[in-house]
PDB file of C-alpha atoms in Angstrom:
ATOM      1  CA  UNK A  18      98.726  57.300  88.242  1.00  0.00           C
ATOM      2  CA  UNK A  19      99.911  56.028  91.635  1.00  0.00           C
ATOM      3  CA  UNK A  20     101.824  58.482  93.816  1.00  0.00           C
ATOM      4  CA  UNK A  21     104.591  57.330  96.184  1.00  0.00           C
ATOM      5  CA  UNK A  22     103.593  57.100  99.845  1.00  0.00           C
ATOM      6  CA  UNK A  23     104.313  60.259 101.778  1.00  0.00           C
ATOM      7  CA  UNK A  24     105.724  59.849 105.266  1.00  0.00           C
ATOM      8  CA  UNK A  25     104.982  62.064 108.262  1.00  0.00           C
ATOM      9  CA  UNK A  26     108.604  63.168 108.143  1.00  0.00           C
ATOM     10  CA  UNK A  27     108.163  64.461 104.570  1.00  0.00           C
ATOM     11  CA  UNK A  28     104.955  66.304 105.472  1.00  0.00           C
ATOM     12  CA  UNK A  29     106.653  67.944 108.450  1.00  0.00           C
ATOM     13  CA  UNK A  30     109.637  68.848 106.257  1.00  0.00           C
ATOM     14  CA  UNK A  31     107.352  70.672 103.833  1.00  0.00           C
ATOM     15  CA  UNK A  32     105.715  72.558 106.697  1.00  0.00           C
ATOM     16  CA  UNK A  33     109.124  73.518 108.102  1.00  0.00           C
ATOM     17  CA  UNK A  34     110.506  74.592 104.722  1.00  0.00           C
ATOM     18  CA  UNK A  35     107.427  76.712 104.005  1.00  0.00           C
ATOM     19  CA  UNK A  36     107.749  78.418 107.378  1.00  0.00           C
ATOM     20  CA  UNK A  37     111.453  79.175 107.059  1.00  0.00           C
ATOM     21  CA  UNK A  38     111.933  79.885 103.357  1.00  0.00           C
ATOM     22  CA  UNK A  39     108.787  80.984 101.584  1.00  0.00           C
ATOM     23  CA  UNK A  40     110.511  81.817  98.341  1.00  0.00           C
ATOM     24  CA  UNK A  41     111.243  78.334  97.026  1.00  0.00           C
ATOM     25  CA  UNK A  42     108.773  75.614  96.048  1.00  0.00           C
ATOM     26  CA  UNK A  43     110.089  72.354  94.623  1.00  0.00           C
ATOM     27  CA  UNK A  44     107.395  71.030  92.302  1.00  0.00           C
ATOM     28  CA  UNK A  45     108.074  67.322  92.220  1.00  0.00           C
ATOM     29  CA  UNK A  46     105.705  64.406  92.621  1.00  0.00           C
ATOM     30  CA  UNK A  47     106.770  63.779  96.186  1.00  0.00           C
ATOM     31  CA  UNK A  48     106.593  67.448  97.224  1.00  0.00           C
ATOM     32  CA  UNK A  49     103.161  67.733  95.608  1.00  0.00           C
ATOM     33  CA  UNK A  50     101.798  64.841  97.656  1.00  0.00           C
ATOM     34  CA  UNK A  51     103.389  66.210 100.800  1.00  0.00           C
ATOM     35  CA  UNK A  52     101.987  69.681 100.095  1.00  0.00           C
ATOM     36  CA  UNK A  53      98.501  68.235  99.777  1.00  0.00           C
ATOM     37  CA  UNK A  54      98.763  66.363 103.065  1.00  0.00           C
ATOM     38  CA  UNK A  55     100.291  69.405 104.786  1.00  0.00           C
ATOM     39  CA  UNK A  56      97.488  71.600 103.357  1.00  0.00           C
ATOM     40  CA  UNK A  57      99.808  74.396 102.278  1.00  0.00           C
ATOM     41  CA  UNK A  58      98.119  77.649 101.262  1.00  0.00           C
ATOM     42  CA  UNK A  59      99.605  79.922  98.608  1.00  0.00           C
ATOM     43  CA  UNK A  60      98.584  83.485  97.808  1.00  0.00           C
ATOM     44  CA  UNK A  61      99.286  84.689  94.278  1.00  0.00           C
ATOM     45  CA  UNK A  62      98.927  88.438  93.777  1.00  0.00           C
ATOM     46  CA  UNK A  63      97.895  89.345  90.242  1.00  0.00           C
ATOM     47  CA  UNK A  64      95.396  87.696  87.887  1.00  0.00           C
ATOM     48  CA  UNK A  65      96.675  88.747  84.480  1.00  0.00           C
ATOM     49  CA  UNK A  66      98.848  86.078  82.798  1.00  0.00           C
ATOM     50  CA  UNK A  67     101.633  84.969  85.152  1.00  0.00           C
ATOM     51  CA  UNK A  68      99.328  84.694  88.182  1.00  0.00           C
ATOM     52  CA  UNK A  69      96.729  82.278  86.729  1.00  0.00           C
ATOM     53  CA  UNK A  70      99.462  80.254  85.007  1.00  0.00           C
ATOM     54  CA  UNK A  71     101.328  79.785  88.283  1.00  0.00           C
ATOM     55  CA  UNK A  72      98.044  79.034  90.066  1.00  0.00           C
ATOM     56  CA  UNK A  73      97.314  76.254  87.567  1.00  0.00           C
ATOM     57  CA  UNK A  74     100.603  74.478  88.227  1.00  0.00           C
ATOM     58  CA  UNK A  75     100.534  74.992  91.990  1.00  0.00           C
ATOM     59  CA  UNK A  76      97.040  73.483  92.159  1.00  0.00           C
ATOM     60  CA  UNK A  77      98.134  70.615  89.967  1.00  0.00           C
ATOM     61  CA  UNK A  78     100.868  69.770  92.472  1.00  0.00           C
ATOM     62  CA  UNK A  79      98.537  69.807  95.452  1.00  0.00           C
ATOM     63  CA  UNK A  80      98.706  73.357  96.810  1.00  0.00           C
ATOM     64  CA  UNK A  81      95.611  75.318  97.808  1.00  0.00           C
ATOM     65  CA  UNK A  82      95.785  78.558  95.853  1.00  0.00           C
ATOM     66  CA  UNK A  83      94.154  81.951  96.253  1.00  0.00           C
ATOM     67  CA  UNK A  84      94.629  84.633  93.593  1.00  0.00           C
ATOM     68  CA  UNK A  85      93.951  88.236  94.584  1.00  0.00           C
ATOM     69  CA  UNK A  86      93.466  90.925  91.946  1.00  0.00           C
ATOM     70  CA  UNK A  87      92.967  94.677  92.422  1.00  0.00           C
ATOM     71  CA  UNK A  88      90.694  94.965  89.369  1.00  0.00           C
ATOM     72  CA  UNK A  89      86.972  94.202  89.861  1.00  0.00           C
ATOM     73  CA  UNK A  90      87.172  91.314  87.384  1.00  0.00           C
ATOM     74  CA  UNK A  91      89.347  89.759  84.691  1.00  0.00           C
ATOM     75  CA  UNK A  92      91.397  92.645  83.335  1.00  0.00           C
ATOM     76  CA  UNK A  93      90.398  94.208  80.022  1.00  0.00           C
ATOM     77  CA  UNK A  94      93.431  96.229  78.916  1.00  0.00           C
ATOM     78  CA  UNK A  95      92.132  96.610  75.365  1.00  0.00           C
ATOM     79  CA  UNK A  96      94.084  96.728  72.128  1.00  0.00           C
ATOM     80  CA  UNK A  97      97.281  95.083  73.366  1.00  0.00           C
ATOM     81  CA  UNK A  98      98.647  91.977  71.648  1.00  0.00           C
ATOM     82  CA  UNK A  99     101.306  89.617  72.997  1.00  0.00           C
ATOM     83  CA  UNK A 100     103.542  87.205  71.119  1.00  0.00           C
ATOM     84  CA  UNK A 101     103.813  83.644  72.409  1.00  0.00           C
ATOM     85  CA  UNK A 102     106.909  81.813  71.174  1.00  0.00           C
ATOM     86  CA  UNK A 103     107.895  78.151  71.447  1.00  0.00           C
ATOM     87  CA  UNK A 104     108.685  77.998  75.209  1.00  0.00           C
ATOM     88  CA  UNK A 105     105.379  79.663  76.143  1.00  0.00           C
ATOM     89  CA  UNK A 106     103.387  77.557  73.672  1.00  0.00           C
ATOM     90  CA  UNK A 107     104.984  74.379  75.001  1.00  0.00           C
ATOM     91  CA  UNK A 108     103.641  75.288  78.453  1.00  0.00           C
ATOM     92  CA  UNK A 109     100.243  76.254  77.032  1.00  0.00           C
ATOM     93  CA  UNK A 110     100.075  72.879  75.303  1.00  0.00           C
ATOM     94  CA  UNK A 111     100.918  71.024  78.529  1.00  0.00           C
ATOM     95  CA  UNK A 112      98.053  72.920  80.179  1.00  0.00           C
ATOM     96  CA  UNK A 113      95.682  71.665  77.475  1.00  0.00           C
ATOM     97  CA  UNK A 114      94.999  75.202  76.237  1.00  0.00           C
ATOM     98  CA  UNK A 115      96.666  75.193  72.832  1.00  0.00           C
ATOM     99  CA  UNK A 116      93.370  74.930  70.907  1.00  0.00           C
ATOM    100  CA  UNK A 117      91.622  77.938  72.508  1.00  0.00           C
ATOM    101  CA  UNK A 118      94.802  80.002  72.333  1.00  0.00           C
ATOM    102  CA  UNK A 119      95.269  79.170  68.651  1.00  0.00           C
ATOM    103  CA  UNK A 120      91.601  79.902  67.936  1.00  0.00           C
ATOM    104  CA  UNK A 121      92.058  83.416  69.350  1.00  0.00           C
ATOM    105  CA  UNK A 122      95.216  84.263  67.404  1.00  0.00           C
ATOM    106  CA  UNK A 123      95.107  87.699  65.799  1.00  0.00           C
ATOM    107  CA  UNK A 124      95.969  86.443  62.329  1.00  0.00           C
ATOM    108  CA  UNK A 125      98.315  89.342  61.573  1.00  0.00           C
ATOM    109  CA  UNK A 126     100.079  88.552  58.305  1.00  0.00           C
ATOM    110  CA  UNK A 127     101.815  91.762  57.295  1.00  0.00           C
ATOM    111  CA  UNK A 128     103.132  94.883  58.967  1.00  0.00           C
ATOM    112  CA  UNK A 129     103.610  98.038  56.930  1.00  0.00           C
ATOM    113  CA  UNK A 130     106.138 100.589  58.180  1.00  0.00           C
ATOM    114  CA  UNK A 131     106.046 104.141  56.869  1.00  0.00           C
ATOM    115  CA  UNK A 132     109.180 106.138  57.610  1.00  0.00           C
ATOM    116  CA  UNK A 133     109.417 109.885  57.422  1.00  0.00           C
ATOM    117  CA  UNK A 134     111.322 110.903  54.308  1.00  0.00           C
ATOM    118  CA  UNK A 135     111.187 107.401  52.767  1.00  0.00           C
ATOM    119  CA  UNK A 136     109.930 107.181  49.198  1.00  0.00           C
ATOM    120  CA  UNK A 137     107.903 104.041  49.825  1.00  0.00           C
ATOM    121  CA  UNK A 138     106.646 102.034  52.812  1.00  0.00           C
ATOM    122  CA  UNK A 139     108.304  98.810  53.938  1.00  0.00           C
ATOM    123  CA  UNK A 140     106.121  95.708  54.196  1.00  0.00           C
ATOM    124  CA  UNK A 141     107.160  92.899  56.567  1.00  0.00           C
ATOM    125  CA  UNK A 142     105.889  89.336  56.242  1.00  0.00           C
ATOM    126  CA  UNK A 143     105.092  88.471  59.882  1.00  0.00           C
ATOM    127  CA  UNK A 144     105.085  84.710  59.261  1.00  0.00           C
ATOM    128  CA  UNK A 145     108.581  84.718  57.787  1.00  0.00           C
ATOM    129  CA  UNK A 146     109.893  87.093  60.455  1.00  0.00           C
ATOM    130  CA  UNK A 147     108.580  85.036  63.378  1.00  0.00           C
ATOM    131  CA  UNK A 148     109.613  81.800  61.689  1.00  0.00           C
ATOM    132  CA  UNK A 149     113.197  83.006  61.755  1.00  0.00           C
ATOM    133  CA  UNK A 150     112.917  83.690  65.492  1.00  0.00           C
ATOM    134  CA  UNK A 151     111.040  80.650  66.792  1.00  0.00           C
ATOM    135  CA  UNK A 152     109.741  77.271  65.643  1.00  0.00           C
ATOM    136  CA  UNK A 153     106.288  78.153  67.016  1.00  0.00           C
ATOM    137  CA  UNK A 154     104.487  81.456  67.307  1.00  0.00           C
ATOM    138  CA  UNK A 155     101.023  82.775  68.128  1.00  0.00           C
ATOM    139  CA  UNK A 156     100.037  86.407  68.475  1.00  0.00           C
ATOM    140  CA  UNK A 157      97.024  86.832  70.749  1.00  0.00           C
ATOM    141  CA  UNK A 158      95.277  89.750  72.418  1.00  0.00           C
ATOM    142  CA  UNK A 159      96.252  89.982  76.077  1.00  0.00           C
ATOM    143  CA  UNK A 160      92.602  90.172  77.132  1.00  0.00           C
ATOM    144  CA  UNK A 161      91.821  86.919  75.332  1.00  0.00           C
ATOM    145  CA  UNK A 162      94.813  85.139  76.865  1.00  0.00           C
ATOM    146  CA  UNK A 163      93.898  86.314  80.361  1.00  0.00           C
ATOM    147  CA  UNK A 164      90.317  85.145  79.959  1.00  0.00           C
ATOM    148  CA  UNK A 165      91.426  81.727  78.695  1.00  0.00           C
ATOM    149  CA  UNK A 166      93.753  81.272  81.691  1.00  0.00           C
ATOM    150  CA  UNK A 167      91.093  82.413  84.154  1.00  0.00           C
ATOM    151  CA  UNK A 168      88.496  80.058  82.666  1.00  0.00           C
ATOM    152  CA  UNK A 169      90.960  77.157  82.922  1.00  0.00           C
ATOM    153  CA  UNK A 170      91.602  77.762  86.646  1.00  0.00           C
ATOM    154  CA  UNK A 171      88.479  79.321  88.158  1.00  0.00           C
ATOM    155  CA  UNK A 172      86.948  75.990  89.237  1.00  0.00           C
ATOM    156  CA  UNK A 173      90.090  74.897  91.122  1.00  0.00           C
ATOM    157  CA  UNK A 174      91.492  78.186  92.396  1.00  0.00           C
ATOM    158  CA  UNK A 175      89.961  80.806  94.688  1.00  0.00           C
ATOM    159  CA  UNK A 176      89.852  84.195  92.951  1.00  0.00           C
ATOM    160  CA  UNK A 177      89.388  87.363  94.985  1.00  0.00           C
ATOM    161  CA  UNK A 178      88.724  90.385  92.768  1.00  0.00           C
ATOM    162  CA  UNK A 179      88.508  93.996  93.837  1.00  0.00           C
ATOM    163  CA  UNK A 180      91.101  93.699  96.594  1.00  0.00           C
ATOM    164  CA  UNK A 181      94.854  94.071  97.091  1.00  0.00           C
ATOM    165  CA  UNK A 182      97.573  93.263  99.601  1.00  0.00           C
ATOM    166  CA  UNK A 183      98.134  96.027 102.164  1.00  0.00           C
ATOM    167  CA  UNK A 184     100.896  94.372 104.214  1.00  0.00           C
ATOM    168  CA  UNK A 185     102.834  91.120 104.553  1.00  0.00           C
ATOM    169  CA  UNK A 186     104.361  90.112 107.887  1.00  0.00           C
ATOM    170  CA  UNK A 187     107.525  88.039 108.314  1.00  0.00           C
ATOM    171  CA  UNK A 188     105.413  84.969 109.062  1.00  0.00           C
ATOM    172  CA  UNK A 189     103.256  85.534 105.948  1.00  0.00           C
ATOM    173  CA  UNK A 190     100.196  86.997 107.612  1.00  0.00           C
ATOM    174  CA  UNK A 191      98.613  89.094 104.884  1.00  0.00           C
ATOM    175  CA  UNK A 192      96.402  92.102 105.492  1.00  0.00           C
ATOM    176  CA  UNK A 193      94.214  93.152 102.610  1.00  0.00           C
ATOM    177  CA  UNK A 194      92.824  96.566 101.707  1.00  0.00           C
ATOM    178  CA  UNK A 195      89.265  95.253 102.035  1.00  0.00           C
ATOM    179  CA  UNK A 196      89.142  91.634 103.138  1.00  0.00           C
ATOM    180  CA  UNK A 197      89.954  90.097 106.500  1.00  0.00           C
ATOM    181  CA  UNK A 198      93.581  89.170 107.311  1.00  0.00           C
ATOM    182  CA  UNK A 199      94.703  85.672 106.363  1.00  0.00           C
ATOM    183  CA  UNK A 200      97.846  83.618 106.853  1.00  0.00           C
ATOM    184  CA  UNK A 201      99.570  81.796 103.997  1.00  0.00           C
ATOM    185  CA  UNK A 202     102.562  79.499 103.687  1.00  0.00           C
ATOM    186  CA  UNK A 203     103.791  81.231 100.530  1.00  0.00           C
ATOM    187  CA  UNK A 204     103.090  84.662  99.021  1.00  0.00           C
ATOM    188  CA  UNK A 205     103.933  85.248  95.355  1.00  0.00           C
ATOM    189  CA  UNK A 206     103.995  88.653  93.717  1.00  0.00           C
ATOM    190  CA  UNK A 207     102.812  88.305  90.104  1.00  0.00           C
ATOM    191  CA  UNK A 208     101.449  91.835  90.003  1.00  0.00           C
ATOM    192  CA  UNK A 209     103.496  93.440  87.301  1.00  0.00           C
ATOM    193  CA  UNK A 210     106.427  95.761  86.805  1.00  0.00           C
ATOM    194  CA  UNK A 211     105.552  98.024  89.733  1.00  0.00           C
ATOM    195  CA  UNK A 212     104.700  95.134  92.048  1.00  0.00           C
ATOM    196  CA  UNK A 213     102.941  96.074  95.282  1.00  0.00           C
ATOM    197  CA  UNK A 214     104.129  92.856  96.907  1.00  0.00           C
ATOM    198  CA  UNK A 215     107.760  93.513  95.997  1.00  0.00           C
ATOM    199  CA  UNK A 216     107.527  97.045  97.387  1.00  0.00           C
ATOM    200  CA  UNK A 217     105.913  95.849 100.634  1.00  0.00           C
ATOM    201  CA  UNK A 218     108.484  93.107 101.188  1.00  0.00           C
ATOM    202  CA  UNK A 219     111.672  94.695  99.837  1.00  0.00           C
ATOM    203  CA  UNK A 220     110.899  98.405  99.950  1.00  0.00           C
ATOM    204  CA  UNK A 221     111.067 100.985  97.197  1.00  0.00           C
ATOM    205  CA  UNK A 222     114.784 100.361  96.749  1.00  0.00           C
ATOM    206  CA  UNK A 223     113.810  97.146  94.928  1.00  0.00           C
ATOM    207  CA  UNK A 224     112.450  99.242  92.042  1.00  0.00           C
ATOM    208  CA  UNK A 225     115.466 100.000  89.895  1.00  0.00           C
ATOM    209  CA  UNK A 226     116.303  99.772  86.236  1.00  0.00           C
ATOM    210  CA  UNK A 227     118.196  96.728  84.987  1.00  0.00           C
ATOM    211  CA  UNK A 228     119.455  98.690  81.991  1.00  0.00           C
ATOM    212  CA  UNK A 229     117.235  96.998  79.405  1.00  0.00           C
TER     213      UNK A 229
END
């Protein structure tokens, strides 16, 4: 596939945009080429599901990506399943990961609910239930999904395990709890509900209930 020629003006525009507004990345063919020539570095905090998925697409569009994760290795939460519906599976398929994800599906067919005071349990056909919700569905253990995503990105993305972000300056200089400081063009917090990055950048006031 032949990419359009990237001018010096476009490369400089990407550098300027990254320096002034580090919250927006336009992933188009032209911006990907410009990002590669400008050698833009992105830090993604969190290596569970969202982090590696974002890292995959950023690398694909020419960004140099580092993923930092507090855990000493790929997280093993244990016993927790997640449901992937059509939008997520469409993305998984575009990443070329549909086969391994499908191979690791839990295979849950029925759920039996026992209610206090009820004379008999209620059995739910999972296939019929999910079929009414989405045209595609796979239930997979979170650990398995995380390992699949890590395996798909580890050769192209720098992973730093056993460390975490300690501070982020206005010009995206990042200090880590253990590693040496580094400067990035974009810092992304993909580190969960109680995001350390969100707290460091926006303060504790950013943690509030949305009423859901």
